[in-house]
Short mmCIF file of C-alpha atoms and ligand atoms in Angstrom, two decimals:
data_model
loop_
_atom_site.label_atom_id
_atom_site.label_comp_id
_atom_site.label_asym_id
_atom_site.label_seq_id
_atom_site.Cartn_x
_atom_site.Cartn_y
_atom_site.Cartn_z
CA MET E 1 21.16 -13.72 -32.16
CA SER E 2 19.26 -10.49 -31.66
CA THR E 3 15.68 -9.25 -32.07
CA ALA E 4 14.04 -5.87 -31.57
CA TYR E 5 10.77 -4.64 -30.07
CA ASP E 6 9.37 -1.28 -28.95
CA LEU E 7 9.18 -2.56 -25.39
CA VAL E 8 10.57 -5.50 -23.49
CA VAL E 9 8.93 -6.45 -20.20
CA VAL E 10 10.80 -8.75 -17.83
CA GLY E 11 8.58 -10.91 -15.60
CA ALA E 12 5.02 -12.08 -16.25
CA GLY E 13 3.63 -11.46 -12.75
CA PRO E 14 0.80 -8.97 -12.19
CA ALA E 15 3.05 -5.94 -12.90
CA GLY E 16 4.68 -7.31 -16.07
CA SER E 17 1.61 -8.84 -17.70
CA THR E 18 -0.37 -5.64 -17.06
CA ALA E 19 2.40 -3.51 -18.58
CA ALA E 20 2.59 -5.80 -21.62
CA LEU E 21 -1.20 -5.79 -22.03
CA VAL E 22 -1.54 -2.00 -21.83
CA ALA E 23 1.40 -1.32 -24.17
CA ALA E 24 0.37 -3.95 -26.74
CA ARG E 25 -3.19 -2.63 -26.74
CA SER E 26 -1.82 0.79 -27.66
CA GLY E 27 0.03 -0.66 -30.63
CA LEU E 28 3.60 -1.12 -29.34
CA THR E 29 5.46 -4.30 -30.22
CA VAL E 30 6.08 -6.03 -26.90
CA ALA E 31 8.15 -9.01 -25.74
CA LEU E 32 7.10 -10.35 -22.33
CA LEU E 33 9.79 -12.56 -20.79
CA GLU E 34 9.09 -15.08 -18.04
CA ARG E 35 11.62 -17.45 -16.51
CA GLY E 36 8.98 -19.96 -15.30
CA ASP E 37 7.48 -22.80 -17.35
CA HIS E 38 4.36 -20.68 -17.48
CA PRO E 39 3.38 -17.37 -15.87
CA GLY E 40 2.59 -18.01 -12.23
CA SER E 41 4.45 -21.32 -12.04
CA LYS E 42 7.06 -19.73 -9.75
CA ASN E 43 4.76 -17.32 -7.96
CA MET E 44 2.97 -17.45 -4.62
CA PHE E 45 1.21 -15.01 -2.37
CA GLY E 46 -1.36 -15.01 0.45
CA GLY E 47 -3.52 -14.10 -1.20
CA VAL E 48 -6.17 -11.65 -1.92
CA LEU E 49 -6.37 -9.51 -5.04
CA HIS E 50 -8.09 -6.16 -4.51
CA THR E 51 -10.16 -5.62 -7.60
CA HIS E 52 -9.94 -1.86 -8.27
CA SER E 53 -6.64 -1.81 -10.18
CA LEU E 54 -7.43 -4.54 -12.70
CA ASN E 55 -11.03 -3.43 -13.09
CA GLU E 56 -9.72 -0.17 -14.56
CA ILE E 57 -7.85 -2.07 -17.25
CA ILE E 58 -10.23 -4.97 -17.90
CA PRO E 59 -13.68 -3.78 -16.80
CA ARG E 60 -15.66 -6.55 -15.06
CA PHE E 61 -12.63 -8.85 -15.25
CA TYR E 62 -14.19 -10.86 -12.43
CA GLU E 63 -16.69 -12.31 -14.90
CA GLU E 64 -13.95 -14.15 -16.79
CA ALA E 65 -10.81 -14.39 -14.62
CA PRO E 66 -10.01 -17.58 -12.69
CA LEU E 67 -10.88 -16.35 -9.20
CA GLU E 68 -11.51 -18.39 -6.08
CA ARG E 69 -13.95 -16.62 -3.74
CA ALA E 70 -15.28 -13.07 -3.35
CA ILE E 71 -14.05 -11.89 0.05
CA THR E 72 -17.12 -10.82 1.98
CA ARG E 73 -15.73 -10.93 5.50
CA ARG E 74 -12.60 -9.73 7.21
CA VAL E 75 -11.54 -11.06 10.61
CA ILE E 76 -8.74 -9.50 12.64
CA ASN E 77 -7.58 -11.76 15.46
CA LEU E 78 -5.42 -11.06 18.50
CA VAL E 79 -3.96 -14.22 19.98
CA THR E 80 -2.19 -14.92 23.26
CA ASP E 81 -1.03 -18.26 24.64
CA GLU E 82 -4.40 -18.79 26.29
CA ALA E 83 -6.89 -16.34 24.81
CA SER E 84 -8.06 -14.95 21.50
CA LEU E 85 -10.09 -11.97 20.40
CA ALA E 86 -11.68 -11.59 16.95
CA LEU E 87 -13.05 -8.52 15.24
CA ASP E 88 -15.28 -9.92 12.51
CA PHE E 89 -16.54 -7.55 9.82
CA GLY E 90 -18.89 -8.55 7.02
CA HIS E 91 -20.86 -6.48 4.53
CA ARG E 92 -23.30 -7.63 1.85
CA LYS E 93 -21.86 -4.99 -0.50
CA LEU E 94 -18.62 -6.97 -0.60
CA ALA E 95 -20.51 -9.82 -2.28
CA ARG E 96 -21.67 -7.62 -5.18
CA PRO E 97 -19.92 -6.10 -8.21
CA PRO E 98 -17.48 -4.43 -8.37
CA TYR E 99 -16.45 -6.37 -5.21
CA ASN E 100 -13.53 -5.40 -3.00
CA ALA E 101 -11.31 -8.45 -3.24
CA PHE E 102 -11.07 -12.06 -4.38
CA SER E 103 -8.86 -14.86 -3.22
CA ILE E 104 -6.82 -16.12 -6.15
CA ILE E 105 -4.30 -18.85 -6.90
CA ARG E 106 -1.37 -17.32 -8.69
CA SER E 107 -0.51 -20.20 -11.01
CA ARG E 108 -3.98 -19.90 -12.58
CA PHE E 109 -4.46 -16.16 -12.32
CA ASP E 110 -1.03 -15.11 -13.65
CA ARG E 111 -1.42 -17.44 -16.60
CA TRP E 112 -4.79 -15.89 -17.44
CA LEU E 113 -3.48 -12.30 -17.16
CA ALA E 114 -0.45 -13.06 -19.34
CA GLY E 115 -2.93 -14.61 -21.83
CA LYS E 116 -4.75 -11.26 -21.96
CA ALA E 117 -1.43 -9.59 -22.85
CA GLN E 118 -0.92 -12.18 -25.60
CA GLU E 119 -4.44 -11.58 -26.94
CA ALA E 120 -3.57 -7.87 -27.14
CA GLY E 121 -0.54 -8.78 -29.28
CA ALA E 122 2.38 -9.18 -26.85
CA LEU E 123 4.81 -12.02 -27.50
CA LEU E 124 5.19 -14.17 -24.37
CA LEU E 125 8.47 -16.06 -24.07
CA THR E 126 8.50 -18.52 -21.16
CA ARG E 127 11.54 -20.35 -19.71
CA THR E 128 13.38 -17.20 -20.66
CA VAL E 129 15.66 -15.56 -18.10
CA ALA E 130 16.79 -11.97 -18.65
CA GLN E 131 20.34 -11.87 -17.32
CA GLU E 132 21.17 -8.21 -17.63
CA LEU E 133 20.28 -4.94 -19.21
CA ILE E 134 22.13 -3.85 -22.33
CA ARG E 135 23.70 -0.44 -21.88
CA GLY E 136 24.37 1.53 -25.05
CA ARG E 137 27.28 3.92 -25.66
CA SER E 138 25.12 6.90 -24.75
CA GLY E 139 24.47 5.38 -21.32
CA ALA E 140 20.84 4.56 -22.19
CA TYR E 141 19.51 1.04 -21.58
CA GLU E 142 18.59 -0.68 -24.82
CA GLY E 143 17.07 -4.05 -23.91
CA VAL E 144 18.21 -7.24 -22.22
CA VAL E 145 20.60 -10.14 -22.66
CA LEU E 146 19.11 -13.59 -22.08
CA GLN E 147 20.73 -16.52 -20.32
CA ASP E 148 21.78 -18.06 -23.64
CA GLY E 149 23.37 -14.81 -24.83
CA THR E 150 20.48 -13.75 -27.10
CA GLU E 151 19.99 -10.00 -27.10
CA ILE E 152 16.50 -8.54 -27.14
CA HIS E 153 16.72 -4.90 -28.11
CA ALA E 154 14.14 -2.30 -27.17
CA PRO E 155 14.38 1.44 -26.49
CA VAL E 156 12.36 0.84 -23.32
CA THR E 157 12.55 -2.04 -20.80
CA ILE E 158 10.15 -2.47 -17.91
CA CYS E 159 11.67 -4.53 -15.10
CA ALA E 160 8.81 -6.34 -13.39
CA ASP E 161 11.00 -9.18 -12.18
CA GLY E 162 9.90 -9.17 -8.56
CA VAL E 163 11.45 -8.49 -5.18
CA ASN E 164 14.84 -9.99 -6.04
CA SER E 165 15.10 -7.96 -9.26
CA LEU E 166 18.44 -9.01 -10.63
CA LEU E 167 18.22 -6.41 -13.35
CA ALA E 168 17.55 -3.45 -11.04
CA LYS E 169 20.45 -4.52 -8.83
CA LYS E 170 22.87 -5.09 -11.69
CA ALA E 171 21.94 -1.76 -13.26
CA GLY E 172 22.55 -0.02 -9.92
CA LEU E 173 18.97 1.31 -9.86
CA ARG E 174 18.35 -0.23 -6.48
CA PRO E 175 20.73 -0.79 -3.57
CA PRO E 176 20.79 -4.29 -2.05
CA LEU E 177 17.79 -4.70 0.28
CA ARG E 178 18.41 -4.89 4.01
CA THR E 179 16.87 -7.74 6.01
CA ASP E 180 14.78 -5.29 8.05
CA GLN E 181 13.14 -4.14 4.78
CA LEU E 182 12.05 -7.68 3.93
CA ALA E 183 9.53 -10.13 5.31
CA LEU E 184 9.54 -13.81 4.59
CA GLY E 185 6.17 -15.37 3.77
CA VAL E 186 5.76 -19.11 4.30
CA LYS E 187 2.52 -20.69 3.25
CA GLN E 188 0.85 -24.06 3.24
CA THR E 189 -2.09 -24.83 0.98
CA LEU E 190 -4.49 -27.31 2.54
CA ALA E 191 -7.34 -29.01 0.68
CA LEU E 192 -10.85 -29.38 2.11
CA PRO E 193 -14.24 -29.89 0.42
CA PRO E 194 -15.94 -26.51 -0.36
CA ASP E 195 -18.91 -27.19 1.93
CA VAL E 196 -16.55 -27.96 4.84
CA ILE E 197 -14.69 -24.68 4.25
CA GLU E 198 -17.99 -22.80 4.19
CA ASP E 199 -19.30 -24.58 7.25
CA ARG E 200 -16.16 -24.05 9.36
CA CYS E 201 -15.76 -20.42 8.32
CA GLY E 202 -19.46 -19.51 8.45
CA LEU E 203 -19.67 -18.57 4.77
CA GLN E 204 -22.38 -18.53 2.11
CA ALA E 205 -21.68 -20.78 -0.90
CA GLY E 206 -18.95 -19.27 -3.09
CA GLU E 207 -18.06 -16.51 -0.63
CA GLY E 208 -14.76 -16.16 1.19
CA VAL E 209 -13.11 -14.68 4.26
CA ASP E 210 -9.73 -13.12 4.86
CA MET E 211 -8.45 -13.73 8.39
CA ILE E 212 -5.34 -12.15 9.85
CA TYR E 213 -3.73 -12.97 13.19
CA ILE E 214 -1.32 -11.09 15.41
CA GLY E 215 0.05 -12.44 18.65
CA SER E 216 2.16 -14.69 20.74
CA PHE E 217 2.70 -17.49 18.20
CA THR E 218 5.43 -15.42 16.46
CA ARG E 219 7.34 -15.40 19.79
CA GLY E 220 7.95 -11.67 19.47
CA VAL E 221 9.10 -11.75 15.84
CA GLY E 222 7.47 -8.87 13.94
CA GLY E 223 4.76 -10.17 11.65
CA GLY E 224 1.60 -12.21 11.76
CA ALA E 225 -0.35 -14.95 10.11
CA PHE E 226 -3.19 -15.33 7.65
CA VAL E 227 -5.86 -17.78 6.56
CA TYR E 228 -7.51 -17.20 3.19
CA THR E 229 -10.33 -19.30 1.83
CA ASN E 230 -10.01 -20.52 -1.75
CA SER E 231 -12.66 -22.63 -3.51
CA ARG E 232 -11.30 -25.98 -2.40
CA THR E 233 -8.30 -25.05 -0.27
CA LEU E 234 -7.22 -22.87 2.61
CA SER E 235 -4.06 -20.79 2.30
CA VAL E 236 -2.48 -20.71 5.75
CA GLY E 237 0.75 -18.84 6.31
CA VAL E 238 2.94 -16.50 8.30
CA THR E 239 4.82 -13.39 7.25
CA LEU E 240 7.84 -12.57 9.40
CA ASN E 241 10.27 -9.70 9.41
CA LEU E 242 13.54 -11.18 8.18
CA ALA E 243 15.86 -9.24 10.52
CA ASP E 244 13.74 -10.20 13.55
CA LEU E 245 13.53 -13.77 12.39
CA SER E 246 17.27 -14.20 12.08
CA ARG E 247 17.80 -12.60 15.51
CA SER E 248 15.25 -14.99 17.04
CA ARG E 249 16.95 -18.09 15.63
CA LEU E 250 13.49 -19.50 14.96
CA ARG E 251 12.95 -21.21 11.63
CA PRO E 252 9.96 -19.86 9.65
CA GLU E 253 8.41 -23.30 9.37
CA GLN E 254 8.56 -23.56 13.19
CA VAL E 255 6.49 -20.37 13.49
CA LEU E 256 4.01 -21.75 10.94
CA GLU E 257 3.79 -24.94 13.01
CA LEU E 258 3.13 -22.89 16.17
CA PHE E 259 0.36 -21.08 14.32
CA LEU E 260 -1.17 -24.32 13.03
CA GLU E 261 -1.19 -25.63 16.61
CA GLU E 262 -3.35 -22.72 17.81
CA PRO E 263 -6.57 -24.47 18.91
CA ARG E 264 -8.86 -22.51 16.57
CA ILE E 265 -6.56 -22.99 13.59
CA ALA E 266 -6.15 -26.68 14.36
CA GLU E 267 -9.97 -27.01 14.31
CA LEU E 268 -10.17 -25.09 11.04
CA VAL E 269 -7.66 -27.28 9.21
CA GLU E 270 -8.54 -30.62 10.81
CA GLY E 271 -8.50 -33.42 8.24
CA ALA E 272 -7.19 -31.12 5.47
CA ALA E 273 -4.80 -32.61 2.93
CA PRO E 274 -1.53 -30.69 2.45
CA ARG E 275 -1.18 -29.65 -1.21
CA GLU E 276 1.69 -27.21 -1.42
CA TYR E 277 4.37 -25.56 0.71
CA SER E 278 5.98 -22.36 -0.53
CA ALA E 279 8.03 -19.40 0.63
CA HIS E 280 8.66 -15.96 -0.85
CA LEU E 281 10.11 -12.60 0.17
CA ILE E 282 8.02 -9.46 0.56
CA PRO E 283 9.54 -5.97 0.26
CA GLU E 284 8.11 -4.13 3.27
CA GLY E 285 10.21 -1.00 3.60
CA GLY E 286 7.41 1.08 2.06
CA ALA E 287 8.14 4.65 0.99
CA HIS E 288 11.65 4.45 2.51
CA MET E 289 12.83 1.81 0.04
CA VAL E 290 11.49 3.23 -3.22
CA PRO E 291 14.48 3.23 -5.60
CA THR E 292 15.25 5.12 -8.81
CA LEU E 293 12.08 4.33 -10.74
CA ALA E 294 13.06 5.39 -14.24
CA HIS E 295 16.27 5.92 -16.09
CA HIS E 296 17.10 6.38 -19.76
CA GLY E 297 15.46 3.30 -21.32
CA VAL E 298 14.25 1.52 -18.19
CA MET E 299 11.47 1.62 -15.59
CA LEU E 300 10.80 -0.53 -12.49
CA ALA E 301 7.30 -1.76 -11.62
CA GLY E 302 5.73 -3.86 -8.86
CA ASP E 303 7.88 -5.62 -6.26
CA SER E 304 11.08 -4.80 -8.15
CA ALA E 305 10.38 -1.18 -7.14
CA GLY E 306 9.38 -2.22 -3.59
CA PHE E 307 5.70 -1.35 -4.11
CA VAL E 308 4.10 -3.27 -1.24
CA LEU E 309 1.92 -1.64 1.38
CA ASN E 310 1.90 -3.36 4.75
CA SER E 311 -0.17 -1.17 7.03
CA GLY E 312 -0.43 -3.90 9.66
CA LEU E 313 -4.08 -4.51 8.81
CA ASN E 314 -3.77 -4.73 5.00
CA LEU E 315 -1.12 -6.34 2.85
CA GLU E 316 -1.36 -4.96 -0.67
CA GLY E 317 1.12 -5.79 -3.39
CA ALA E 318 -0.67 -7.29 -6.38
CA ASN E 319 -2.90 -4.23 -6.87
CA LEU E 320 0.11 -1.90 -6.58
CA ALA E 321 1.94 -4.09 -9.09
CA ILE E 322 -0.98 -3.86 -11.54
CA THR E 323 -1.34 -0.07 -11.23
CA SER E 324 2.42 0.51 -11.52
CA GLY E 325 2.61 -1.84 -14.54
CA ARG E 326 -0.18 0.15 -16.20
CA LEU E 327 1.45 3.50 -15.44
CA ALA E 328 4.86 2.33 -16.68
CA ALA E 329 3.27 1.14 -19.95
CA GLU E 330 1.26 4.34 -20.37
CA THR E 331 4.43 6.39 -19.82
CA ALA E 332 6.23 4.35 -22.50
CA VAL E 333 3.31 4.73 -24.94
CA GLN E 334 3.20 8.50 -24.37
CA ALA E 335 6.97 8.73 -24.87
CA TYR E 336 6.58 6.99 -28.24
CA LEU E 337 3.72 9.31 -29.20
CA ASP E 338 5.85 12.33 -28.25
CA GLY E 339 8.87 10.89 -30.08
CA ASP E 340 10.85 11.48 -26.89
CA LEU E 341 12.26 8.43 -25.11
CA SER E 342 14.66 10.42 -22.96
CA ALA E 343 15.20 9.84 -19.23
CA GLN E 344 13.20 12.99 -18.59
CA SER E 345 10.27 11.72 -20.62
CA LEU E 346 10.25 8.32 -18.84
CA GLY E 347 10.69 10.19 -15.56
CA ARG E 348 7.00 11.18 -15.84
CA TYR E 349 6.34 7.68 -14.56
CA ARG E 350 7.25 8.81 -11.05
CA THR E 351 4.81 11.74 -11.22
CA ALA E 352 2.06 9.40 -12.41
CA LEU E 353 2.79 7.07 -9.48
CA GLU E 354 2.72 9.98 -7.04
CA GLN E 355 -0.71 10.96 -8.35
CA SER E 356 -1.97 7.38 -8.00
CA HIS E 357 -2.71 5.27 -4.93
CA VAL E 358 0.71 3.59 -5.25
CA LEU E 359 3.06 6.29 -3.98
CA ALA E 360 0.27 8.24 -2.25
CA ASP E 361 -0.54 5.25 0.01
CA LEU E 362 3.11 4.34 0.59
CA HIS E 363 3.67 7.94 1.65
CA THR E 364 0.59 8.01 3.93
CA PHE E 365 1.78 4.87 5.70
CA LYS E 366 5.48 5.70 5.66
CA GLY E 367 5.56 5.39 9.47
CA ALA E 368 4.05 1.89 9.43
CA HIS E 369 7.33 0.07 8.93
CA SER E 370 9.02 1.44 12.07
CA PHE E 371 5.76 1.30 14.08
CA LEU E 372 5.35 -2.39 13.22
CA ALA E 373 8.95 -3.09 14.27
CA ASN E 374 7.83 -2.60 17.91
CA ASN E 375 7.57 -6.06 19.39
CA ARG E 376 5.09 -4.97 22.11
CA ILE E 377 2.48 -5.13 19.31
CA TYR E 378 2.99 -8.89 19.07
CA THR E 379 3.45 -9.70 22.76
CA THR E 380 2.41 -7.13 25.38
CA TYR E 381 -0.64 -5.52 23.76
CA PRO E 382 -2.53 -8.70 22.76
CA GLN E 383 -1.95 -9.90 26.33
CA THR E 384 -3.14 -6.56 27.76
CA VAL E 385 -6.30 -6.52 25.63
CA ALA E 386 -7.02 -10.16 26.51
CA SER E 387 -6.60 -9.51 30.27
CA PHE E 388 -8.84 -6.43 30.04
CA ILE E 389 -11.63 -8.36 28.32
CA GLU E 390 -11.18 -11.33 30.60
CA GLU E 391 -11.76 -9.12 33.64
CA VAL E 392 -14.75 -7.40 32.00
CA ILE E 393 -16.56 -10.61 31.13
CA THR E 394 -15.62 -12.77 34.14
CA VAL E 395 -18.36 -12.94 36.76
CA GLY E 396 -16.80 -14.11 40.00
CA GLY E 397 -19.06 -12.91 42.78
CA THR E 398 -16.51 -10.24 43.81
CA PRO E 399 -17.09 -6.47 43.49
CA LYS E 400 -16.57 -5.21 39.92
CA ARG E 401 -14.39 -2.29 38.84
CA ARG E 402 -15.45 0.33 36.31
CA LEU E 403 -14.08 -0.07 32.76
CA HIS E 404 -11.70 2.87 32.90
CA ALA E 405 -10.20 1.63 36.17
CA ILE E 406 -9.55 -1.78 34.59
CA ALA E 407 -8.09 -0.15 31.46
CA LEU E 408 -5.78 2.14 33.47
CA ASP E 409 -4.64 -0.76 35.61
CA HIS E 410 -3.77 -2.95 32.60
CA LEU E 411 -2.09 -0.10 30.73
CA GLY E 412 -0.08 0.63 33.87
CA LYS E 413 1.25 -2.92 33.70
CA VAL E 414 2.58 -2.21 30.17
CA GLY E 415 4.57 0.68 31.67
CA TRP E 416 3.29 4.22 31.27
CA ARG E 417 6.37 5.47 29.47
CA ASP E 418 6.21 2.72 26.83
CA ALA E 419 2.44 3.01 26.46
CA LEU E 420 2.67 6.78 25.93
CA ARG E 421 5.58 6.46 23.51
CA ASP E 422 3.63 3.86 21.49
CA LEU E 423 0.52 6.01 21.53
CA VAL E 424 2.45 8.97 20.11
CA ALA E 425 4.10 6.71 17.51
CA SER E 426 0.72 5.26 16.54
CA ARG E 427 -0.67 8.77 15.96
CA ARG E 428 2.12 9.40 13.47
CA TYR E 429 1.36 6.11 11.77
CA ILE E 430 -2.43 6.10 11.88
C1 FAD G 501 3.28 -14.73 1.60
C2 FAD G 501 2.83 -13.57 0.77
C3 FAD G 501 1.55 -13.10 0.90
C4 FAD G 501 1.12 -12.03 0.12
N1 FAD G 501 -0.18 -11.66 0.21
C5 FAD G 501 -0.66 -10.69 -0.60
C6 FAD G 501 -2.04 -10.41 -0.63
O1 FAD G 501 -2.85 -11.03 0.05
N2 FAD G 501 -2.48 -9.41 -1.45
C7 FAD G 501 -1.61 -8.72 -2.25
O2 FAD G 501 -2.06 -7.83 -3.00
N3 FAD G 501 -0.29 -8.99 -2.26
C8 FAD G 501 0.21 -9.96 -1.46
N4 FAD G 501 1.54 -10.27 -1.50
C9 FAD G 501 2.45 -9.45 -2.34
C10 FAD G 501 2.30 -9.81 -3.82
O3 FAD G 501 2.47 -11.18 -3.99
C11 FAD G 501 3.35 -9.06 -4.66
O4 FAD G 501 3.38 -7.71 -4.29
C12 FAD G 501 3.04 -9.17 -6.15
O5 FAD G 501 3.08 -10.50 -6.55
C13 FAD G 501 4.08 -8.39 -6.98
O6 FAD G 501 3.87 -8.62 -8.34
P1 FAD G 501 5.06 -8.43 -9.38
O7 FAD G 501 4.48 -8.68 -10.72
O8 FAD G 501 5.75 -7.16 -9.13
O9 FAD G 501 6.14 -9.55 -9.00
P2 FAD G 501 6.02 -11.12 -8.98
O10 FAD G 501 4.65 -11.55 -8.72
O11 FAD G 501 7.09 -11.60 -8.06
O12 FAD G 501 6.38 -11.55 -10.47
C14 FAD G 501 7.70 -11.44 -10.97
C15 FAD G 501 7.81 -12.37 -12.16
O13 FAD G 501 9.08 -12.18 -12.78
C16 FAD G 501 9.63 -13.45 -13.13
N5 FAD G 501 11.09 -13.23 -13.18
C17 FAD G 501 11.91 -12.90 -12.16
N6 FAD G 501 13.17 -12.70 -12.61
C18 FAD G 501 13.12 -12.91 -13.95
C19 FAD G 501 14.11 -12.84 -14.97
N7 FAD G 501 15.38 -12.48 -14.71
N8 FAD G 501 13.73 -13.12 -16.25
C20 FAD G 501 12.44 -13.47 -16.53
N9 FAD G 501 11.47 -13.55 -15.60
C21 FAD G 501 11.81 -13.25 -14.33
C22 FAD G 501 9.15 -14.36 -12.00
O14 FAD G 501 9.20 -15.72 -12.36
C23 FAD G 501 7.74 -13.85 -11.79
O15 FAD G 501 6.81 -14.48 -12.63
C24 FAD G 501 2.00 -11.36 -0.76
C25 FAD G 501 3.31 -11.83 -0.91
C26 FAD G 501 3.72 -12.94 -0.16
C27 FAD G 501 5.12 -13.46 -0.36
#
């Protein structure tokens, strides 16, 4: 059996549903394929959606989308075995339109976004796995073959099938990912009454906080932890560099347990009912792992192209997926308008990405990946900062030292050569 469309989009995550929505709105016939029972049923993330990318496509989407809480505070925590330091930032502006970010639950949000693509005219086929790309005699890709052998023909295919993109790998558009380019995210969703969440996190009704943690609980494995507030649940998880993790012989759930045992986290989740446990890979190689983005008849968007920005302080993927899905669809629409579906024409997608925040930000933070591979960030420096503050605030009846003397002393304990090397590396990264 075989059917034909102007565009086939594989994967109804943020990248794929956006691409399908934008292309269908412009009048292309679009098939949107999703292997899950419904969009979002197989998806997880931290997670916070930064609003800017979707707001461009669906203005004021936050008035209708299934969102959890507007994120009005950001807390960055350094943790050692015995101490913790929090930098807590809040701004009233973050509680007002157009907002900066919302916590979302993917099974609800992805379903809603795919519904917007359907409303625009895209055909959504769930429980449908694209097995491989069809390659025509000319070498151009011409659609996909499904698990049951059905062929879906289209002059343009957008692969938005996530970090494991089978299609990109099979088509040779992307080399196999190395473990040091991947992080593993493990997350537990824990239910608590909304007023308890607000009380424990110091929030106004309906508002949310995004808390990230770096420190000793990862036992030197590159990565960190997060707590996000949803309406009636907390998302608590760790993200760990896969290469480091396998060297450490720690299991990811062990690291999550260590994090949950941190006294302040234990207080936060006390009495919460476990709802869900999930794990997912994150492509974290940044600009260094961007593959061939367009070929004759095919483009890659979202995680399948490795579009995740981990700057250490921000983890952005969903917004990059949405912008890249939009740009891939706009490139396809323009190619149809020009009557030119050649590789060169679809190649304009890369230029559009370079002019957008997607490749611009990945390029700006191209040093982040190697900087964050330094395990002193997770062990030595949190300890150094904690000891510095401990000495500053402890009143013991003995003569005090000036701040710079304390700082020099503690940095000296790190080792001057390492401290200087890290300072130089951080300048390249920051
Ligand atoms: C633990 C964790 C925390 C994160 N936190 C954040 C955060 O706070 N903020 C943020 O912006 N990003 C975060 N991310 C990253 C973010 O989740 C991704 O960057 C984003 O989901 C990418 O969207 P996508 O549409 O490209 O891919 P996905 O969301 O992975 O969607 C791919 C879709 O394709 C479908 N699919 C796959 N293969 C096939 C096939 N062969 N046929 C048909 N369908 C197929 C899948 O079922 C899925 O629905 C986090 C990720 C993890 C793992």
